[in-house]
């Protein structure tokens, strides 16, 4: 039983957790890919489409005004959740990927030039790597990739060496989706600012799992996705400091982002609308607001504490598997609820397929971090990842299933 909160009560809020897969209760351990949705969020979408559905920011009729109020109130919830001082610093995007691309296209191409440098780390998700490859190549800038230590934490000495006067941007994940390491982003922000660089924090794996305060971290940009934090797919956020947003050109052009338009030119709407061209994803933004209400009710400190309990328990249980390499730091004060493992005898996809037979959902593959996998000398891992509704019992089932799998592959018997 968790000491932090009543997990069984929480589980009742998630209809999908009642499913059986191949005759077994679903154990959903693929939360780093996407989380499940509580009834409050699902119901909020139904309620929106049944009662309020309308386009926003353009109608004088009641439905449009009500939809606009709900939509803007969800922006306010995100702003409060992040500790931001102004909801206008919250820009809706489709997810973390689009938020990072927005920064690259609107800020990067204008502020990064020949001879400048961009710093990322070896643990970045492809979305926070290939985007900066593009900017670096086109602008003739240098892309510096900070290596990891032998337990897959960020090599802070190399980081310090990489951040010099040439650096215009440090773009780094707060928590790794592949090895779980949590990076000291507040300290990294300070280092970036000392040389006049900006910092982008990829919060895709931190914002859903721990308190994140943009003022405390002093980050210039923060990107994350709603679908990893109980909200629908297709909605995410770019937070940026107000003066930076004001200085940026729009990413996309179209309706709602303009102030005045002539045949040959246009002026831009104020922030954040300047970055939200076209009909937005109203329902899912409101759904993200409902997800934030749900998470806030439980408390982000409690969620983090619960995941630390689960991860400590899982790491200790995994010690019995001598034939498995488990990646990431063992100190759970600097590790998220992510457990990647690899056996040289069994392909991760085989592990994933056998676990699925037992109703256990994990992800296998390179987790969109191919350069990280290459640096570890492997091509893929099996990865279990935890969230608020996971239990010790599910970890026991995971451990039993892995034991069967390893036995099967070494002896051919289940
Ligand atoms: N950054 C990190 C750290 C991520 O983990 C992910 C998605 C992204 C960015 C991109 O998020 P998106 O919502 O825009 O796609 N990570 C994973 C994963 O680990 N398994 O599936 C998606």
CSV table of C-alpha atoms and ligand atoms in Angstrom, one decimal:
chain,number,residue,atom,x,y,z
A,1,UNK,CA,0.0,0.0,0.0
A,2,UNK,CA,1.3,3.4,-0.8
A,3,UNK,CA,2.0,5.6,2.2
A,4,UNK,CA,1.3,8.7,0.1
A,5,UNK,CA,-2.4,8.4,-1.0
A,6,UNK,CA,-5.1,5.9,-1.6
A,7,UNK,CA,-4.1,4.5,-5.0
A,8,UNK,CA,-7.2,2.2,-5.2
A,9,UNK,CA,-9.4,5.2,-4.9
A,10,UNK,CA,-7.6,6.9,-7.7
A,11,UNK,CA,-7.7,3.8,-9.9
A,12,UNK,CA,-11.5,4.0,-9.7
A,13,UNK,CA,-11.4,7.3,-11.6
A,14,UNK,CA,-9.8,5.7,-14.6
A,15,UNK,CA,-12.3,3.5,-16.5
A,16,UNK,CA,-9.6,1.9,-18.8
A,17,UNK,CA,-7.9,0.3,-15.8
A,18,UNK,CA,-10.9,-2.1,-15.6
A,19,UNK,CA,-9.9,-3.6,-18.9
A,20,UNK,CA,-8.5,-7.1,-19.2
A,21,UNK,CA,-5.8,-7.8,-21.8
A,22,UNK,CA,-5.3,-11.5,-22.8
A,23,UNK,CA,-7.4,-12.5,-19.8
A,24,UNK,CA,-5.4,-10.5,-17.3
A,25,UNK,CA,-6.1,-7.2,-15.6
A,26,UNK,CA,-4.3,-4.4,-17.4
A,27,UNK,CA,-1.2,-3.2,-15.7
A,28,UNK,CA,-0.5,0.0,-17.6
A,29,UNK,CA,3.2,0.8,-17.2
A,30,UNK,CA,3.7,2.9,-20.4
A,31,UNK,CA,3.1,6.3,-18.9
A,32,UNK,CA,6.2,8.0,-20.3
A,33,UNK,CA,4.6,7.5,-23.7
A,34,UNK,CA,1.1,8.7,-22.8
A,35,UNK,CA,-1.0,8.6,-19.6
A,36,UNK,CA,-4.5,7.3,-19.2
A,37,UNK,CA,-7.4,9.7,-18.6
A,38,UNK,CA,-9.6,10.1,-15.5
A,39,UNK,CA,-13.4,10.2,-15.9
A,40,UNK,CA,-13.3,14.0,-15.0
A,41,UNK,CA,-11.3,14.7,-18.1
A,42,UNK,CA,-13.4,12.4,-20.4
A,43,UNK,CA,-16.6,13.9,-19.0
A,44,UNK,CA,-15.3,17.4,-19.4
A,45,UNK,CA,-14.9,16.7,-23.2
A,46,UNK,CA,-18.4,15.3,-23.4
A,47,UNK,CA,-19.8,18.2,-21.5
A,48,UNK,CA,-18.0,20.7,-23.8
A,49,UNK,CA,-19.3,19.0,-27.0
A,50,UNK,CA,-22.8,18.6,-25.6
A,51,UNK,CA,-23.2,22.1,-24.2
A,52,UNK,CA,-20.6,24.6,-25.3
A,53,UNK,CA,-19.1,23.6,-28.7
A,54,UNK,CA,-18.4,26.7,-30.7
A,55,UNK,CA,-15.4,28.6,-32.2
A,56,UNK,CA,-13.6,31.0,-29.8
A,57,UNK,CA,-12.6,34.6,-29.9
A,58,UNK,CA,-14.9,35.5,-32.8
A,59,UNK,CA,-18.6,35.2,-31.9
A,60,UNK,CA,-20.9,37.5,-30.1
A,61,UNK,CA,-23.3,34.7,-29.5
A,62,UNK,CA,-23.6,32.9,-26.2
A,63,UNK,CA,-22.0,29.6,-27.1
A,64,UNK,CA,-18.9,31.3,-28.5
A,65,UNK,CA,-18.5,33.5,-25.5
A,66,UNK,CA,-19.0,30.6,-23.1
A,67,UNK,CA,-16.5,28.5,-25.1
A,68,UNK,CA,-14.0,31.4,-25.0
A,69,UNK,CA,-14.4,31.8,-21.3
A,70,UNK,CA,-13.8,28.1,-20.7
A,71,UNK,CA,-10.8,28.1,-23.1
A,72,UNK,CA,-9.2,31.1,-21.5
A,73,UNK,CA,-9.9,29.9,-18.0
A,74,UNK,CA,-8.0,26.7,-18.9
A,75,UNK,CA,-5.0,28.9,-19.9
A,76,UNK,CA,-5.2,30.5,-16.5
A,77,UNK,CA,-5.2,27.1,-14.8
A,78,UNK,CA,-2.0,26.2,-16.7
A,79,UNK,CA,-0.4,29.5,-15.8
A,80,UNK,CA,-1.2,29.0,-12.0
A,81,UNK,CA,0.0,25.4,-12.2
A,82,UNK,CA,3.4,26.6,-13.5
A,83,UNK,CA,3.6,29.5,-11.1
A,84,UNK,CA,3.7,32.0,-14.0
A,85,UNK,CA,2.6,35.5,-13.3
A,86,UNK,CA,0.6,36.1,-16.5
A,87,UNK,CA,-1.7,33.7,-18.5
A,88,UNK,CA,-0.6,35.4,-21.7
A,89,UNK,CA,2.8,33.8,-21.3
A,90,UNK,CA,1.1,30.4,-21.9
A,91,UNK,CA,0.8,29.5,-25.6
A,92,UNK,CA,-1.2,26.5,-26.7
A,93,UNK,CA,0.5,24.0,-29.0
A,94,UNK,CA,-0.2,20.5,-30.1
A,95,UNK,CA,2.4,19.2,-27.7
A,96,UNK,CA,6.0,19.5,-26.6
A,97,UNK,CA,7.3,18.8,-30.1
A,98,UNK,CA,5.4,21.7,-31.6
A,99,UNK,CA,6.4,24.0,-28.7
A,100,UNK,CA,10.1,23.3,-29.3
A,101,UNK,CA,9.6,23.9,-33.1
A,102,UNK,CA,7.9,27.1,-32.3
A,103,UNK,CA,10.9,28.3,-30.4
A,104,UNK,CA,13.3,27.1,-33.1
A,105,UNK,CA,11.4,28.8,-36.0
A,106,UNK,CA,10.3,32.0,-34.2
A,107,UNK,CA,13.2,32.7,-31.9
A,108,UNK,CA,16.1,30.4,-33.0
A,109,UNK,CA,16.3,31.5,-36.6
A,110,UNK,CA,16.4,35.2,-35.5
A,111,UNK,CA,18.7,34.9,-32.6
A,112,UNK,CA,21.2,32.2,-33.5
A,113,UNK,CA,23.7,33.0,-36.2
A,114,UNK,CA,27.0,32.0,-37.7
A,115,UNK,CA,29.6,31.2,-35.1
A,116,UNK,CA,27.0,30.9,-32.3
A,117,UNK,CA,26.5,27.7,-30.3
A,118,UNK,CA,23.5,25.7,-29.1
A,119,UNK,CA,23.9,23.3,-26.1
A,120,UNK,CA,21.8,20.1,-25.8
A,121,UNK,CA,22.5,16.9,-23.9
A,122,UNK,CA,23.0,13.3,-24.9
A,123,UNK,CA,19.7,12.3,-23.3
A,124,UNK,CA,17.4,14.5,-25.4
A,125,UNK,CA,14.3,13.2,-27.1
A,126,UNK,CA,14.6,13.5,-30.9
A,127,UNK,CA,12.2,16.5,-30.8
A,128,UNK,CA,14.8,18.4,-28.8
A,129,UNK,CA,17.7,17.4,-30.9
A,130,UNK,CA,16.8,17.2,-34.6
A,131,UNK,CA,15.0,20.6,-34.3
A,132,UNK,CA,18.3,22.2,-33.1
A,133,UNK,CA,20.3,20.2,-35.8
A,134,UNK,CA,18.1,22.1,-38.3
A,135,UNK,CA,18.7,25.5,-36.8
A,136,UNK,CA,22.5,24.9,-36.3
A,137,UNK,CA,22.9,23.7,-39.9
A,138,UNK,CA,21.0,26.5,-41.6
A,139,UNK,CA,22.5,29.2,-39.4
A,140,UNK,CA,26.0,27.8,-39.5
A,141,UNK,CA,26.0,27.5,-35.7
A,142,UNK,CA,27.6,24.8,-33.6
A,143,UNK,CA,25.5,22.1,-31.9
A,144,UNK,CA,27.2,21.0,-28.7
A,145,UNK,CA,26.0,17.7,-27.1
A,146,UNK,CA,26.9,17.3,-23.4
A,147,UNK,CA,27.8,13.7,-22.6
A,148,UNK,CA,26.4,11.6,-19.7
A,149,UNK,CA,28.2,10.0,-16.8
A,150,UNK,CA,28.4,6.2,-16.4
A,151,UNK,CA,25.1,6.1,-14.5
A,152,UNK,CA,23.4,8.3,-17.2
A,153,UNK,CA,23.3,11.5,-15.3
A,154,UNK,CA,24.3,14.7,-17.0
A,155,UNK,CA,28.1,15.3,-16.9
A,156,UNK,CA,28.0,18.6,-15.1
A,157,UNK,CA,31.7,19.3,-15.7
A,158,UNK,CA,31.3,18.9,-19.5
A,159,UNK,CA,28.2,21.1,-19.3
A,160,UNK,CA,30.1,23.9,-17.6
A,161,UNK,CA,32.8,23.6,-20.2
A,162,UNK,CA,30.3,23.7,-23.0
A,163,UNK,CA,28.6,26.9,-21.9
A,164,UNK,CA,30.7,29.8,-23.0
A,165,UNK,CA,30.1,33.3,-24.6
A,166,UNK,CA,29.3,31.7,-28.0
A,167,UNK,CA,26.2,29.9,-26.6
A,168,UNK,CA,22.9,31.5,-27.4
A,169,UNK,CA,20.6,28.7,-26.2
A,170,UNK,CA,20.8,25.7,-23.8
A,171,UNK,CA,17.9,23.3,-24.6
A,172,UNK,CA,17.7,20.5,-22.2
A,173,UNK,CA,15.2,18.0,-20.8
A,174,UNK,CA,14.2,18.4,-17.1
A,175,UNK,CA,13.7,14.6,-16.9
A,176,UNK,CA,14.8,12.0,-19.4
A,177,UNK,CA,12.2,9.8,-21.0
A,178,UNK,CA,14.8,7.1,-21.7
A,179,UNK,CA,17.0,6.8,-18.6
A,180,UNK,CA,14.9,8.7,-16.0
A,181,UNK,CA,17.6,11.1,-14.9
A,182,UNK,CA,16.4,14.5,-13.5
A,183,UNK,CA,18.6,17.4,-14.5
A,184,UNK,CA,19.5,20.3,-12.1
A,185,UNK,CA,17.8,22.7,-14.5
A,186,UNK,CA,17.7,25.7,-12.1
A,187,UNK,CA,21.5,25.5,-11.8
A,188,UNK,CA,21.8,25.1,-15.6
A,189,UNK,CA,19.5,28.1,-16.1
A,190,UNK,CA,21.9,30.2,-14.0
A,191,UNK,CA,24.9,29.0,-15.9
A,192,UNK,CA,23.2,29.8,-19.2
A,193,UNK,CA,22.2,33.3,-18.1
A,194,UNK,CA,25.7,34.0,-16.9
A,195,UNK,CA,26.9,34.0,-20.5
A,196,UNK,CA,23.7,35.8,-21.8
A,197,UNK,CA,22.2,32.6,-23.2
A,198,UNK,CA,18.5,31.5,-23.0
A,199,UNK,CA,17.4,28.2,-21.6
A,200,UNK,CA,14.6,26.0,-23.0
A,201,UNK,CA,13.5,23.3,-20.6
A,202,UNK,CA,11.8,20.3,-22.2
A,203,UNK,CA,9.3,19.5,-19.4
A,204,UNK,CA,7.5,16.6,-21.1
A,205,UNK,CA,8.6,14.2,-18.4
A,206,UNK,CA,8.7,16.6,-15.5
A,207,UNK,CA,5.6,18.7,-15.5
A,208,UNK,CA,3.3,15.7,-15.2
A,209,UNK,CA,5.2,14.2,-12.3
A,210,UNK,CA,6.6,16.9,-10.0
A,211,UNK,CA,6.1,20.5,-9.0
A,212,UNK,CA,7.6,22.8,-11.7
A,213,UNK,CA,7.7,26.5,-11.1
A,214,UNK,CA,8.9,28.6,-14.0
A,215,UNK,CA,9.7,31.7,-11.9
A,216,UNK,CA,11.7,29.6,-9.4
A,217,UNK,CA,13.6,27.9,-12.3
A,218,UNK,CA,14.0,31.2,-14.1
A,219,UNK,CA,13.5,29.4,-17.4
A,220,UNK,CA,13.0,31.4,-20.6
A,221,UNK,CA,11.0,28.6,-22.3
A,222,UNK,CA,9.2,25.5,-21.1
A,223,UNK,CA,7.6,22.9,-23.3
A,224,UNK,CA,5.3,20.1,-22.4
A,225,UNK,CA,2.5,17.8,-23.6
A,226,UNK,CA,-1.0,17.4,-22.1
A,227,UNK,CA,-1.4,13.8,-23.0
A,228,UNK,CA,1.3,12.6,-20.6
A,229,UNK,CA,-0.5,14.3,-17.7
A,230,UNK,CA,-4.0,12.9,-18.0
A,231,UNK,CA,-5.2,15.3,-20.7
A,232,UNK,CA,-6.2,14.5,-24.3
A,233,UNK,CA,-3.7,14.1,-27.1
A,234,UNK,CA,-3.2,17.1,-29.3
A,235,UNK,CA,-2.8,19.8,-26.7
A,236,UNK,CA,0.4,21.1,-25.2
A,237,UNK,CA,2.0,24.2,-24.0
A,238,UNK,CA,4.9,26.6,-24.6
A,239,UNK,CA,5.5,28.9,-21.7
A,240,UNK,CA,7.9,31.7,-22.3
A,241,UNK,CA,8.9,34.9,-20.6
A,242,UNK,CA,6.7,37.8,-21.7
A,243,UNK,CA,9.4,40.0,-23.1
A,244,UNK,CA,10.8,37.1,-25.2
A,245,UNK,CA,7.3,36.3,-26.6
A,246,UNK,CA,6.8,39.9,-27.4
A,247,UNK,CA,10.0,40.0,-29.3
A,248,UNK,CA,9.3,36.9,-31.4
A,249,UNK,CA,7.7,36.7,-34.8
A,250,UNK,CA,4.7,34.4,-35.3
A,251,UNK,CA,5.4,30.7,-36.1
A,252,UNK,CA,2.3,30.2,-38.3
A,253,UNK,CA,0.2,32.7,-40.1
A,254,UNK,CA,-3.6,32.7,-40.5
A,255,UNK,CA,-6.8,33.7,-38.7
A,256,UNK,CA,-6.9,35.0,-35.1
A,257,UNK,CA,-3.2,35.8,-35.0
A,258,UNK,CA,-3.5,39.1,-36.9
A,259,UNK,CA,-4.6,42.6,-35.7
A,260,UNK,CA,-5.1,44.3,-39.1
A,261,UNK,CA,-4.6,43.0,-42.6
A,262,UNK,CA,-4.1,44.7,-45.9
A,263,UNK,CA,-3.6,43.2,-49.4
A,264,UNK,CA,0.2,43.4,-49.0
A,265,UNK,CA,0.9,43.3,-45.3
A,266,UNK,CA,-0.5,42.5,-41.8
A,267,UNK,CA,0.1,43.4,-38.2
A,268,UNK,CA,0.1,40.8,-35.4
A,269,UNK,CA,-2.3,40.3,-32.5
A,270,UNK,CA,-0.9,40.5,-29.0
A,271,UNK,CA,0.6,37.5,-27.2
A,272,UNK,CA,-0.4,34.7,-26.9
A,273,UNK,CA,-2.8,34.9,-29.8
A,274,UNK,CA,0.0,36.0,-32.1
A,275,UNK,CA,1.3,32.3,-31.9
A,276,UNK,CA,-2.1,30.6,-32.2
A,277,UNK,CA,-3.1,30.9,-35.9
A,278,UNK,CA,-6.3,29.2,-37.0
A,279,UNK,CA,-9.1,27.5,-35.0
A,280,UNK,CA,-7.5,26.1,-31.9
A,281,UNK,CA,-8.0,22.9,-30.1
A,282,UNK,CA,-10.6,24.3,-27.7
A,283,UNK,CA,-12.0,21.1,-26.2
A,284,UNK,CA,-8.6,19.6,-25.5
A,285,UNK,CA,-7.3,22.8,-23.9
A,286,UNK,CA,-10.3,22.7,-21.6
A,287,UNK,CA,-9.5,19.0,-21.0
A,288,UNK,CA,-6.0,20.0,-20.0
A,289,UNK,CA,-7.5,22.4,-17.5
A,290,UNK,CA,-9.6,19.6,-16.0
A,291,UNK,CA,-6.5,17.3,-15.8
A,292,UNK,CA,-4.7,20.1,-13.9
A,293,UNK,CA,-7.6,20.4,-11.5
A,294,UNK,CA,-7.4,16.6,-10.9
A,295,UNK,CA,-3.6,16.6,-10.4
A,296,UNK,CA,-3.7,19.7,-8.1
A,297,UNK,CA,-6.3,18.0,-6.0
A,298,UNK,CA,-3.9,15.1,-5.4
A,299,UNK,CA,-0.9,17.5,-5.0
A,300,UNK,CA,2.2,17.4,-7.2
A,301,UNK,CA,4.4,16.8,-4.1
A,302,UNK,CA,2.3,13.7,-3.3
A,303,UNK,CA,2.5,12.5,-6.9
A,304,UNK,CA,6.3,12.8,-6.9
A,305,UNK,CA,6.5,11.0,-3.5
A,306,UNK,CA,4.3,8.1,-4.8
A,307,UNK,CA,6.5,7.7,-7.9
A,308,UNK,CA,9.7,7.7,-5.7
A,309,UNK,CA,8.2,4.9,-3.6
A,310,UNK,CA,7.3,2.8,-6.7
A,311,UNK,CA,10.7,3.4,-8.3
A,312,UNK,CA,12.6,2.6,-5.2
A,313,UNK,CA,10.6,-0.6,-4.8
A,314,UNK,CA,11.1,-1.6,-8.5
A,315,UNK,CA,14.8,-0.8,-8.5
A,316,UNK,CA,15.3,-3.0,-5.4
A,317,UNK,CA,13.3,-5.9,-7.0
A,318,UNK,CA,15.2,-5.6,-10.2
A,319,UNK,CA,18.5,-6.3,-8.3
A,320,UNK,CA,17.7,-10.0,-8.5
A,321,UNK,CA,18.1,-10.0,-12.3
A,322,UNK,CA,21.8,-10.3,-12.8
A,323,UNK,CA,21.3,-10.8,-16.5
A,324,UNK,CA,19.6,-7.4,-16.9
A,325,UNK,CA,21.3,-4.0,-17.3
A,326,UNK,CA,19.1,-1.3,-15.7
A,327,UNK,CA,19.9,2.2,-16.8
A,328,UNK,CA,19.7,5.5,-14.9
A,329,UNK,CA,20.8,6.7,-11.5
A,330,UNK,CA,19.8,4.5,-8.5
A,331,UNK,CA,19.3,7.6,-6.3
A,332,UNK,CA,15.6,8.3,-6.8
A,333,UNK,CA,15.9,11.9,-5.6
A,334,UNK,CA,17.4,12.5,-9.1
A,335,UNK,CA,15.3,10.0,-11.0
A,336,UNK,CA,11.8,10.0,-12.4
A,337,UNK,CA,9.5,6.9,-12.4
A,338,UNK,CA,11.2,5.4,-15.4
A,339,UNK,CA,12.8,2.0,-15.5
A,340,UNK,CA,14.7,1.0,-18.7
A,341,UNK,CA,16.3,-2.4,-18.9
A,342,UNK,CA,18.1,-4.6,-21.4
A,343,UNK,CA,19.3,-8.1,-21.6
A,344,UNK,CA,21.8,-9.3,-24.1
A,345,UNK,CA,20.0,-12.6,-24.4
A,346,UNK,CA,16.4,-11.4,-25.1
A,347,UNK,CA,15.4,-8.7,-27.5
A,348,UNK,CA,13.3,-5.9,-25.8
A,349,UNK,CA,10.5,-6.5,-28.3
A,350,UNK,CA,10.3,-10.1,-27.2
A,351,UNK,CA,10.1,-9.0,-23.6
A,352,UNK,CA,7.3,-6.5,-24.5
A,353,UNK,CA,5.4,-9.1,-26.4
A,354,UNK,CA,5.5,-11.7,-23.6
A,355,UNK,CA,4.6,-9.1,-21.0
A,356,UNK,CA,1.6,-8.1,-23.1
A,357,UNK,CA,0.4,-11.8,-23.0
A,358,UNK,CA,0.2,-11.2,-19.2
A,359,UNK,CA,-1.7,-7.9,-19.6
A,360,UNK,CA,1.4,-5.7,-18.8
A,361,UNK,CA,1.9,-2.7,-21.1
A,362,UNK,CA,5.4,-1.4,-21.4
A,363,UNK,CA,7.3,0.3,-24.2
A,364,UNK,CA,10.2,-1.2,-26.1
A,365,UNK,CA,12.5,0.4,-28.6
A,366,UNK,CA,14.8,3.4,-28.8
A,367,UNK,CA,12.2,5.8,-27.2
A,368,UNK,CA,13.1,8.5,-29.7
A,369,UNK,CA,16.6,8.8,-28.3
A,370,UNK,CA,18.7,6.9,-30.8
A,371,UNK,CA,21.9,8.8,-30.1
A,372,UNK,CA,21.5,8.0,-26.4
A,373,UNK,CA,21.0,4.3,-27.2
A,374,UNK,CA,24.1,4.4,-29.4
A,375,UNK,CA,26.1,5.9,-26.6
A,376,UNK,CA,25.0,3.0,-24.3
A,377,UNK,CA,26.1,0.5,-27.0
A,378,UNK,CA,22.6,-0.9,-27.5
A,379,UNK,CA,19.8,-0.2,-30.0
A,380,UNK,CA,16.7,-0.6,-27.7
A,381,UNK,CA,15.5,-1.1,-24.2
A,382,UNK,CA,12.3,-2.3,-22.5
A,383,UNK,CA,10.9,0.5,-20.4
A,384,UNK,CA,8.4,0.5,-17.6
A,385,UNK,CA,7.2,3.9,-16.5
A,386,UNK,CA,4.9,4.8,-13.6
A,387,UNK,CA,2.2,7.3,-12.7
A,388,UNK,CA,-0.3,8.1,-10.0
A,389,UNK,CA,-2.5,4.9,-10.5
A,390,UNK,CA,0.3,2.3,-10.5
A,391,UNK,CA,0.7,0.0,-7.6
A,392,UNK,CA,3.4,-2.2,-5.9
A,393,UNK,CA,1.3,-5.2,-7.0
A,394,UNK,CA,1.7,-4.2,-10.6
A,395,UNK,CA,5.5,-4.0,-10.1
A,396,UNK,CA,5.4,-7.5,-8.6
A,397,UNK,CA,3.5,-8.7,-11.7
A,398,UNK,CA,6.2,-7.0,-13.9
A,399,UNK,CA,9.0,-8.7,-12.0
A,400,UNK,CA,7.3,-12.1,-12.1
A,401,UNK,CA,6.7,-11.8,-15.9
A,402,UNK,CA,10.3,-10.8,-16.5
A,403,UNK,CA,11.5,-13.7,-14.5
A,404,UNK,CA,9.3,-16.1,-16.6
A,405,UNK,CA,10.6,-14.4,-19.8
A,406,UNK,CA,14.3,-14.7,-18.9
A,407,UNK,CA,13.8,-18.3,-17.8
A,408,UNK,CA,11.9,-19.1,-21.0
A,409,UNK,CA,14.7,-17.7,-23.2
A,410,UNK,CA,17.5,-19.4,-21.3
A,411,UNK,CA,15.8,-22.8,-20.9
A,412,UNK,CA,13.0,-22.7,-23.4
A,413,UNK,CA,10.5,-23.4,-20.5
A,414,UNK,CA,8.0,-21.0,-19.0
B,1,LIG,N1,10.4,15.4,-24.9
B,1,LIG,C1,10.5,14.3,-24.1
B,1,LIG,C2,11.4,14.3,-22.9
B,1,LIG,C3,9.6,13.3,-24.3
B,1,LIG,O1,9.6,12.2,-23.5
B,1,LIG,C4,8.7,13.3,-25.4
B,1,LIG,C5,7.8,12.2,-25.7
B,1,LIG,C6,8.7,14.5,-26.2
B,1,LIG,C7,9.6,15.5,-25.9
B,1,LIG,C8,7.7,14.7,-27.3
B,1,LIG,O2,6.4,14.8,-26.8
B,1,LIG,P1,5.2,14.9,-27.9
B,1,LIG,O3,4.0,14.8,-27.0
B,1,LIG,O4,5.3,16.1,-28.6
B,1,LIG,O5,5.3,13.7,-28.8
B,1,LIG,N2,8.2,10.9,-25.3
B,1,LIG,C9,7.7,9.7,-25.6
B,1,LIG,C10,8.2,8.5,-25.0
B,1,LIG,O6,9.1,8.5,-24.2
B,1,LIG,N3,7.5,7.5,-25.5
B,1,LIG,O7,6.6,8.0,-26.4
B,1,LIG,C11,6.7,9.4,-26.5
